[in-house]
């Protein structure tokens, strides 16, 4: 026979239920009457408002403040007089956070704010993204969170769009303090089909100019140089008229690997020094040095000649560099015959990365652009949102390359005519 259930086990749940119901019955809610509520009557002058009992209970809410501001309070006020430059360019701050844990943050200047790209609003942006994912390709535009992705991917036509393809996966073996690309000592192995897939995607888009870059792969014997070169050769095989720019790492200083990429048929060899020499140990991975980057850019010219290829580099501003350090960097780049330099504002990708020391104004960027051109650089893109692979610069370089190709073809044709004329005259003699 089953033993009877103790009375305490029955009484305990009942007591808890009764206690819970008494708490809920005593809780009060703030309610906001609807404007169309027929039970609410406006108060007349000199009398207290009266209401009739509602037919159904009002919907409870947890909002404690029942005073709602007018919609006009949220609209911007009329524009005031323009601020002086000293105030307009000063970083603005805002205090955020709950009471007791408030903190002050620096707000971005207006010239650094860009619209967020949307695949739904821009079919060209969505098509390029779908092509990349379908072929398993990565772009530095996405991995490095480039602010120009909407502009470069969302052009009026797909042929005018630009995407920087990132080869050899999305995981880097180095850990630079400014870059948001994933890092690991042992990244996944290379995809042997990536060169063919990349060439197929670019031929499908019908682009005239393409930029290839890659993560650093110090785990590979050649640093990925042969993978890079194979991709370039396949692109040129599928579309010989396409101009190819390669933004490579330093291959741990192995100049033989630099030669492999330089001789693969590319048109522009880019390698970024990133910052001035004094800040390099703090900004870049310790395996990357300023002098090592200069040797890479110099060796490319030695392999292909001064007119045989365009070399390009990029510098970030806002990391604490001085004016004299920037001057010295430009002088060092000209010594190794670098053709193109770009200046851009450093943007902190996450809180784990280096802080922004200052936001450089557009006027100062324009000053450095003019100084670079005066020093003999072929082209300089300089602005807060300019990055090393920026489509405005690519359009200019494309025109220069095609002009050089036309001049070479014309010179070859003139030489052929001169040889033919000389042969004809000798026969006549």
Short mmCIF file of C-alpha atoms in Angstrom, two decimals:
data_model
loop_
_atom_site.label_atom_id
_atom_site.label_comp_id
_atom_site.label_asym_id
_atom_site.label_seq_id
_atom_site.Cartn_x
_atom_site.Cartn_y
_atom_site.Cartn_z
CA UNK A 1 0.00 0.00 0.00
CA UNK A 2 1.38 3.40 -0.97
CA UNK A 3 2.37 5.67 1.87
CA UNK A 4 0.29 8.86 2.27
CA UNK A 5 1.81 12.13 0.95
CA UNK A 6 3.01 14.34 3.80
CA UNK A 7 0.86 17.39 4.42
CA UNK A 8 3.89 19.73 4.29
CA UNK A 9 4.58 18.82 0.61
CA UNK A 10 1.08 19.90 -0.31
CA UNK A 11 1.03 23.10 1.75
CA UNK A 12 4.41 24.46 0.52
CA UNK A 13 3.42 24.97 -3.18
CA UNK A 14 0.11 26.45 -2.11
CA UNK A 15 1.84 29.02 0.10
CA UNK A 16 4.20 30.01 -2.71
CA UNK A 17 1.30 30.42 -5.16
CA UNK A 18 -0.66 32.62 -2.74
CA UNK A 19 2.38 34.78 -2.01
CA UNK A 20 3.10 35.26 -5.71
CA UNK A 21 -0.50 36.25 -6.50
CA UNK A 22 -0.54 38.83 -3.69
CA UNK A 23 2.62 40.47 -5.09
CA UNK A 24 1.20 40.73 -8.60
CA UNK A 25 -2.09 42.12 -7.33
CA UNK A 26 -0.31 44.91 -5.43
CA UNK A 27 1.96 45.96 -8.39
CA UNK A 28 0.94 49.18 -10.15
CA UNK A 29 1.55 50.02 -13.78
CA UNK A 30 1.93 53.35 -15.49
CA UNK A 31 -0.57 53.63 -18.31
CA UNK A 32 -0.67 56.01 -21.25
CA UNK A 33 -4.20 56.69 -22.42
CA UNK A 34 -4.69 56.51 -26.14
CA UNK A 35 -5.74 59.76 -27.85
CA UNK A 36 -8.77 57.95 -29.22
CA UNK A 37 -9.80 56.61 -25.78
CA UNK A 38 -13.49 57.55 -25.38
CA UNK A 39 -13.27 57.29 -21.61
CA UNK A 40 -10.77 60.17 -21.24
CA UNK A 41 -12.25 63.67 -21.07
CA UNK A 42 -10.23 66.88 -21.44
CA UNK A 43 -10.19 69.00 -18.30
CA UNK A 44 -12.00 72.30 -18.50
CA UNK A 45 -10.57 75.51 -17.03
CA UNK A 46 -10.87 75.64 -13.26
CA UNK A 47 -12.12 72.09 -12.87
CA UNK A 48 -10.43 68.78 -12.23
CA UNK A 49 -10.44 66.18 -14.99
CA UNK A 50 -12.95 63.41 -14.62
CA UNK A 51 -12.97 60.04 -16.26
CA UNK A 52 -15.47 57.27 -16.37
CA UNK A 53 -14.54 53.71 -15.53
CA UNK A 54 -13.01 51.96 -18.56
CA UNK A 55 -14.96 49.16 -20.11
CA UNK A 56 -11.80 47.00 -20.35
CA UNK A 57 -8.56 47.18 -18.40
CA UNK A 58 -5.83 49.33 -19.95
CA UNK A 59 -2.86 47.56 -21.40
CA UNK A 60 -0.07 47.56 -18.78
CA UNK A 61 3.35 49.03 -19.57
CA UNK A 62 6.60 49.29 -17.65
CA UNK A 63 7.38 52.83 -18.81
CA UNK A 64 7.65 55.02 -15.71
CA UNK A 65 7.74 58.43 -17.39
CA UNK A 66 4.33 59.21 -18.84
CA UNK A 67 5.30 62.67 -20.09
CA UNK A 68 6.00 62.39 -23.83
CA UNK A 69 7.84 65.14 -25.69
CA UNK A 70 6.35 66.67 -28.79
CA UNK A 71 7.55 65.34 -32.15
CA UNK A 72 8.83 68.80 -33.07
CA UNK A 73 11.37 68.55 -30.24
CA UNK A 74 13.15 65.78 -32.12
CA UNK A 75 13.47 67.73 -35.39
CA UNK A 76 16.69 69.63 -36.16
CA UNK A 77 16.66 73.33 -35.45
CA UNK A 78 17.28 75.96 -38.10
CA UNK A 79 20.90 76.04 -39.34
CA UNK A 80 23.13 78.44 -37.49
CA UNK A 81 26.17 80.36 -38.69
CA UNK A 82 29.11 78.19 -39.83
CA UNK A 83 31.63 77.31 -37.15
CA UNK A 84 35.18 78.65 -37.34
CA UNK A 85 37.76 76.08 -38.52
CA UNK A 86 39.28 75.75 -35.05
CA UNK A 87 35.92 74.53 -33.70
CA UNK A 88 34.68 72.69 -36.77
CA UNK A 89 37.77 70.45 -36.96
CA UNK A 90 38.09 69.83 -33.22
CA UNK A 91 37.09 66.27 -32.23
CA UNK A 92 33.63 66.21 -30.66
CA UNK A 93 32.95 64.16 -27.57
CA UNK A 94 29.83 62.61 -26.10
CA UNK A 95 29.07 61.09 -22.68
CA UNK A 96 27.40 57.70 -22.82
CA UNK A 97 26.47 54.98 -20.35
CA UNK A 98 24.28 54.60 -17.26
CA UNK A 99 24.70 56.56 -14.03
CA UNK A 100 27.85 55.62 -12.19
CA UNK A 101 29.45 54.08 -15.30
CA UNK A 102 29.46 56.99 -17.73
CA UNK A 103 32.36 57.36 -20.13
CA UNK A 104 33.39 59.92 -22.72
CA UNK A 105 33.81 58.86 -26.33
CA UNK A 106 35.13 60.77 -29.34
CA UNK A 107 32.66 61.14 -32.16
CA UNK A 108 33.78 60.84 -35.77
CA UNK A 109 34.08 64.08 -37.77
CA UNK A 110 31.45 64.59 -40.43
CA UNK A 111 33.95 63.98 -43.27
CA UNK A 112 34.52 60.41 -42.07
CA UNK A 113 30.87 59.34 -42.09
CA UNK A 114 29.73 57.20 -45.01
CA UNK A 115 26.42 55.46 -45.76
CA UNK A 116 26.14 51.79 -44.85
CA UNK A 117 25.93 49.71 -48.06
CA UNK A 118 22.82 47.63 -48.54
CA UNK A 119 22.47 44.64 -50.82
CA UNK A 120 18.72 45.21 -51.02
CA UNK A 121 19.07 48.82 -52.16
CA UNK A 122 21.92 48.23 -54.59
CA UNK A 123 21.62 45.21 -56.93
CA UNK A 124 25.17 45.66 -58.22
CA UNK A 125 26.55 45.38 -54.67
CA UNK A 126 24.44 42.25 -54.11
CA UNK A 127 25.56 40.65 -57.39
CA UNK A 128 29.27 41.07 -56.69
CA UNK A 129 28.83 39.71 -53.17
CA UNK A 130 26.92 36.68 -54.49
CA UNK A 131 29.61 35.97 -57.11
CA UNK A 132 32.33 36.09 -54.46
CA UNK A 133 30.52 33.76 -52.07
CA UNK A 134 29.56 31.37 -54.85
CA UNK A 135 33.22 30.88 -55.82
CA UNK A 136 34.51 30.86 -52.25
CA UNK A 137 36.54 34.07 -52.68
CA UNK A 138 37.42 36.67 -50.05
CA UNK A 139 37.98 40.41 -50.37
CA UNK A 140 40.01 42.80 -48.28
CA UNK A 141 37.08 45.20 -48.67
CA UNK A 142 35.09 43.04 -46.26
CA UNK A 143 37.84 41.60 -44.07
CA UNK A 144 39.47 44.98 -43.35
CA UNK A 145 36.09 46.77 -43.08
CA UNK A 146 36.92 49.34 -45.74
CA UNK A 147 34.62 52.40 -45.61
CA UNK A 148 34.59 52.66 -49.42
CA UNK A 149 33.00 49.27 -50.07
CA UNK A 150 29.64 50.81 -50.97
CA UNK A 151 31.25 53.19 -53.46
CA UNK A 152 33.56 50.63 -55.05
CA UNK A 153 31.07 47.75 -55.23
CA UNK A 154 27.97 49.81 -55.88
CA UNK A 155 28.88 51.64 -59.04
CA UNK A 156 26.29 52.49 -61.66
CA UNK A 157 27.48 49.54 -63.73
CA UNK A 158 29.22 46.32 -62.75
CA UNK A 159 31.99 46.96 -65.26
CA UNK A 160 32.86 50.17 -63.37
CA UNK A 161 32.91 48.43 -59.99
CA UNK A 162 36.10 47.53 -58.15
CA UNK A 163 36.75 44.75 -55.66
CA UNK A 164 40.10 43.86 -54.14
CA UNK A 165 40.35 40.06 -54.11
CA UNK A 166 42.19 38.59 -51.13
CA UNK A 167 44.05 35.41 -52.03
CA UNK A 168 45.19 32.52 -49.83
CA UNK A 169 42.27 32.64 -47.41
CA UNK A 170 41.10 35.12 -44.80
CA UNK A 171 43.53 34.23 -41.97
CA UNK A 172 46.92 35.97 -41.63
CA UNK A 173 50.01 34.68 -39.85
CA UNK A 174 50.90 38.16 -38.62
CA UNK A 175 49.25 40.43 -36.08
CA UNK A 176 49.58 44.09 -37.06
CA UNK A 177 48.05 46.42 -34.48
CA UNK A 178 45.95 48.34 -36.99
CA UNK A 179 44.40 45.47 -38.99
CA UNK A 180 41.20 43.54 -38.26
CA UNK A 181 41.98 40.50 -40.44
CA UNK A 182 41.92 37.20 -38.51
CA UNK A 183 45.28 35.83 -37.40
CA UNK A 184 46.64 32.36 -36.69
CA UNK A 185 50.03 30.62 -36.67
CA UNK A 186 48.55 27.71 -38.65
CA UNK A 187 45.97 28.96 -41.19
CA UNK A 188 44.07 26.50 -43.40
CA UNK A 189 45.93 25.12 -46.45
CA UNK A 190 45.75 26.89 -49.79
CA UNK A 191 42.86 26.18 -52.14
CA UNK A 192 44.40 24.78 -55.36
CA UNK A 193 41.33 25.91 -57.34
CA UNK A 194 41.54 29.53 -56.15
CA UNK A 195 43.62 30.86 -59.09
CA UNK A 196 41.16 29.42 -61.61
CA UNK A 197 38.10 30.58 -59.63
CA UNK A 198 39.52 34.07 -59.26
CA UNK A 199 40.26 34.37 -62.98
CA UNK A 200 36.77 33.09 -63.80
CA UNK A 201 35.07 35.59 -61.49
CA UNK A 202 37.03 38.54 -62.85
CA UNK A 203 36.41 37.52 -66.47
CA UNK A 204 32.70 37.20 -65.62
CA UNK A 205 32.56 40.76 -64.26
CA UNK A 206 34.23 42.23 -67.34
CA UNK A 207 36.49 44.58 -65.38
CA UNK A 208 39.31 46.54 -66.97
CA UNK A 209 41.40 46.85 -63.80
CA UNK A 210 41.63 44.49 -60.84
CA UNK A 211 43.53 44.50 -57.55
CA UNK A 212 44.78 41.29 -55.95
CA UNK A 213 46.07 41.18 -52.39
CA UNK A 214 46.69 38.49 -49.83
CA UNK A 215 47.19 37.74 -46.19
CA UNK A 216 50.75 37.05 -45.02
CA UNK A 217 51.49 33.33 -45.15
CA UNK A 218 54.78 32.89 -43.28
CA UNK A 219 53.81 29.23 -42.78
CA UNK A 220 54.47 28.51 -46.48
CA UNK A 221 58.02 27.96 -47.81
CA UNK A 222 57.58 30.61 -50.53
CA UNK A 223 55.18 32.84 -48.61
CA UNK A 224 52.54 32.18 -51.26
CA UNK A 225 54.49 33.88 -54.09
CA UNK A 226 53.92 31.06 -56.59
CA UNK A 227 50.18 30.97 -55.78
CA UNK A 228 50.08 34.72 -56.43
CA UNK A 229 51.95 34.38 -59.72
CA UNK A 230 49.75 31.53 -60.94
CA UNK A 231 46.61 33.57 -60.29
CA UNK A 232 47.97 36.51 -62.28
CA UNK A 233 48.95 34.27 -65.21
CA UNK A 234 45.48 32.68 -65.33
CA UNK A 235 43.82 36.11 -65.30
CA UNK A 236 46.00 37.28 -68.18
CA UNK A 237 45.27 34.06 -70.08
CA UNK A 238 41.51 34.55 -69.79
CA UNK A 239 41.59 38.29 -70.50
CA UNK A 240 44.92 39.70 -71.73
CA UNK A 241 43.63 43.29 -71.79
CA UNK A 242 42.83 43.30 -68.07
CA UNK A 243 45.29 45.33 -66.00
CA UNK A 244 46.36 43.62 -62.77
CA UNK A 245 47.65 45.25 -59.59
CA UNK A 246 49.17 43.01 -56.90
CA UNK A 247 49.29 44.28 -53.32
CA UNK A 248 51.67 41.83 -51.67
CA UNK A 249 53.40 41.33 -48.35
CA UNK A 250 57.17 41.44 -47.93
CA UNK A 251 57.67 37.64 -48.19
CA UNK A 252 59.83 37.86 -45.04
CA UNK A 253 62.43 39.79 -47.05
CA UNK A 254 63.02 37.01 -49.62
CA UNK A 255 63.67 39.00 -52.79
CA UNK A 256 63.60 35.87 -54.96
CA UNK A 257 59.90 35.53 -54.12
CA UNK A 258 59.39 39.20 -54.98
CA UNK A 259 60.94 38.47 -58.39
CA UNK A 260 58.50 35.57 -58.99
CA UNK A 261 55.51 37.86 -58.53
CA UNK A 262 57.05 40.77 -60.43
CA UNK A 263 57.74 38.59 -63.48
CA UNK A 264 54.27 37.00 -63.55
CA UNK A 265 52.86 39.58 -65.97
CA UNK A 266 51.29 42.07 -63.56
CA UNK A 267 51.13 45.79 -64.33
CA UNK A 268 51.30 47.43 -60.87
CA UNK A 269 53.27 46.10 -57.90
CA UNK A 270 52.00 47.53 -54.60
CA UNK A 271 53.47 47.02 -51.16
CA UNK A 272 52.48 49.24 -48.22
CA UNK A 273 54.93 50.77 -45.77
CA UNK A 274 51.78 51.67 -43.72
CA UNK A 275 53.40 54.31 -41.49
CA UNK A 276 56.60 56.25 -40.84
CA UNK A 277 59.76 54.41 -39.83
CA UNK A 278 59.70 55.54 -36.18
CA UNK A 279 56.20 54.09 -35.61
CA UNK A 280 56.66 50.88 -37.61
CA UNK A 281 57.63 48.66 -34.62
CA UNK A 282 54.50 49.75 -32.74
CA UNK A 283 52.03 49.70 -35.63
CA UNK A 284 53.07 46.69 -37.73
CA UNK A 285 54.00 43.14 -36.83
CA UNK A 286 57.60 42.94 -35.60
CA UNK A 287 58.52 40.75 -38.59
CA UNK A 288 57.73 43.66 -40.92
CA UNK A 289 60.22 46.53 -40.96
CA UNK A 290 60.30 49.81 -42.84
CA UNK A 291 63.67 49.06 -44.50
CA UNK A 292 62.51 45.62 -45.55
CA UNK A 293 59.51 47.15 -47.30
CA UNK A 294 61.77 49.63 -49.10
CA UNK A 295 63.92 46.75 -50.36
CA UNK A 296 60.83 45.02 -51.79
CA UNK A 297 59.78 48.14 -53.72
CA UNK A 298 63.33 48.76 -54.90
CA UNK A 299 63.83 45.17 -56.12
CA UNK A 300 60.67 45.30 -58.25
CA UNK A 301 62.16 48.17 -60.24
CA UNK A 302 65.46 46.29 -60.57
CA UNK A 303 63.61 43.28 -62.02
CA UNK A 304 61.28 45.09 -64.44
CA UNK A 305 63.00 48.44 -65.00
CA UNK A 306 61.85 51.95 -64.13
CA UNK A 307 59.36 52.16 -67.02
CA UNK A 308 58.47 48.47 -67.08
CA UNK A 309 56.16 48.49 -64.06
CA UNK A 310 54.47 50.92 -61.66
CA UNK A 311 55.24 50.62 -57.96
CA UNK A 312 52.82 51.85 -55.33
CA UNK A 313 52.62 52.22 -51.54
CA UNK A 314 50.27 53.60 -48.89
CA UNK A 315 50.66 55.57 -45.66
CA UNK A 316 48.17 55.95 -42.81
CA UNK A 317 47.96 59.27 -40.97
CA UNK A 318 46.60 59.91 -37.49
CA UNK A 319 48.84 57.47 -35.59
CA UNK A 320 51.02 60.12 -33.96
CA UNK A 321 53.50 60.78 -36.79
CA UNK A 322 55.17 64.18 -37.11
CA UNK A 323 55.40 66.37 -40.19
CA UNK A 324 59.17 65.83 -40.53
CA UNK A 325 58.69 62.04 -40.30
CA UNK A 326 56.24 62.15 -43.21
CA UNK A 327 58.69 64.25 -45.23
CA UNK A 328 61.46 61.74 -44.56
CA UNK A 329 59.20 58.83 -45.57
CA UNK A 330 58.40 60.48 -48.90
CA UNK A 331 62.09 61.15 -49.55
CA UNK A 332 62.95 57.49 -48.89
CA UNK A 333 60.21 56.33 -51.26
CA UNK A 334 61.45 58.57 -54.04
CA UNK A 335 64.98 57.19 -53.62
CA UNK A 336 63.69 53.74 -54.67
CA UNK A 337 61.59 55.21 -57.52
CA UNK A 338 58.12 54.53 -56.09
CA UNK A 339 55.59 55.93 -58.59
CA UNK A 340 52.34 56.16 -56.61
CA UNK A 341 51.66 56.98 -52.95
CA UNK A 342 48.33 57.24 -51.14
CA UNK A 343 47.47 58.90 -47.83
CA UNK A 344 44.48 57.87 -45.71
CA UNK A 345 43.13 58.32 -42.21
CA UNK A 346 43.76 55.47 -39.77
CA UNK A 347 40.47 54.18 -38.38
CA UNK A 348 40.40 51.99 -35.29
CA UNK A 349 38.59 48.76 -36.27
CA UNK A 350 37.98 47.49 -32.70
CA UNK A 351 38.89 48.41 -29.13
CA UNK A 352 41.71 45.86 -29.24
CA UNK A 353 43.56 47.89 -31.87
CA UNK A 354 45.61 51.09 -31.72
CA UNK A 355 43.82 54.29 -30.76
CA UNK A 356 43.47 57.16 -33.19
CA UNK A 357 45.81 59.93 -32.07
CA UNK A 358 44.13 62.59 -34.20
CA UNK A 359 41.75 63.04 -37.12
CA UNK A 360 43.53 64.72 -40.02
CA UNK A 361 41.50 67.39 -41.80
CA UNK A 362 40.73 67.21 -45.54
CA UNK A 363 42.75 70.40 -46.05
CA UNK A 364 45.87 68.78 -44.59
CA UNK A 365 45.39 65.72 -46.81
CA UNK A 366 45.26 68.02 -49.82
CA UNK A 367 48.52 69.68 -48.72
CA UNK A 368 50.30 66.32 -48.61
CA UNK A 369 48.88 65.36 -51.99
CA UNK A 370 50.34 68.48 -53.56
CA UNK A 371 53.68 67.98 -51.79
CA UNK A 372 53.93 64.41 -53.08
CA UNK A 373 53.27 65.52 -56.66
CA UNK A 374 55.86 68.28 -56.32
CA UNK A 375 58.42 65.66 -55.22
CA UNK A 376 57.94 63.75 -58.48
CA UNK A 377 55.40 61.04 -57.68
CA UNK A 378 53.39 60.01 -60.72
CA UNK A 379 50.11 60.08 -58.79
CA UNK A 380 48.93 60.65 -55.22
CA UNK A 381 45.48 59.91 -53.79
CA UNK A 382 45.09 61.67 -50.45
CA UNK A 383 41.98 61.95 -48.30
CA UNK A 384 40.34 60.78 -45.07
CA UNK A 385 38.64 57.79 -46.73
CA UNK A 386 41.37 56.93 -49.24
CA UNK A 387 42.76 53.41 -48.95
CA UNK A 388 45.64 51.71 -50.78
CA UNK A 389 43.22 50.15 -53.28
CA UNK A 390 41.04 53.10 -54.18
CA UNK A 391 39.20 53.13 -57.45
CA UNK A 392 39.89 56.80 -58.25
CA UNK A 393 43.61 56.03 -58.20
CA UNK A 394 43.08 52.86 -60.19
CA UNK A 395 41.34 54.79 -62.95
CA UNK A 396 44.29 57.17 -63.24
CA UNK A 397 46.87 54.36 -63.23
CA UNK A 398 44.86 52.49 -65.85
CA UNK A 399 45.04 55.51 -68.16
CA UNK A 400 48.81 55.81 -67.60
CA UNK A 401 49.39 52.12 -68.33
CA UNK A 402 47.29 52.14 -71.48
CA UNK A 403 49.04 55.30 -72.66
CA UNK A 404 52.43 53.66 -72.11
CA UNK A 405 51.26 50.56 -73.96
CA UNK A 406 50.11 52.72 -76.85
CA UNK A 407 53.43 54.57 -76.98
CA UNK A 408 55.33 51.26 -77.00
CA UNK A 409 53.14 49.92 -79.80
CA UNK A 410 53.65 53.12 -81.79
CA UNK A 411 57.41 52.98 -81.24
CA UNK A 412 57.49 49.35 -82.36
CA UNK A 413 55.45 50.20 -85.45
CA UNK A 414 57.75 53.11 -86.33
CA UNK A 415 60.77 50.87 -85.83
CA UNK A 416 59.25 48.25 -88.14
CA UNK A 417 58.56 50.85 -90.80
CA UNK A 418 62.10 52.21 -90.51
CA UNK A 419 63.57 48.72 -90.89
CA UNK A 420 61.33 48.01 -93.88
CA UNK A 421 62.27 51.31 -95.51
CA UNK A 422 65.97 50.65 -94.94
CA UNK A 423 65.62 47.17 -96.44
CA UNK A 424 63.83 48.58 -99.47
CA UNK A 425 66.47 51.24 -100.07
CA UNK A 426 69.31 48.69 -99.83
CA UNK A 427 67.59 46.50 -102.41
CA UNK A 428 67.30 49.45 -104.74
CA UNK A 429 71.03 50.01 -104.47
#
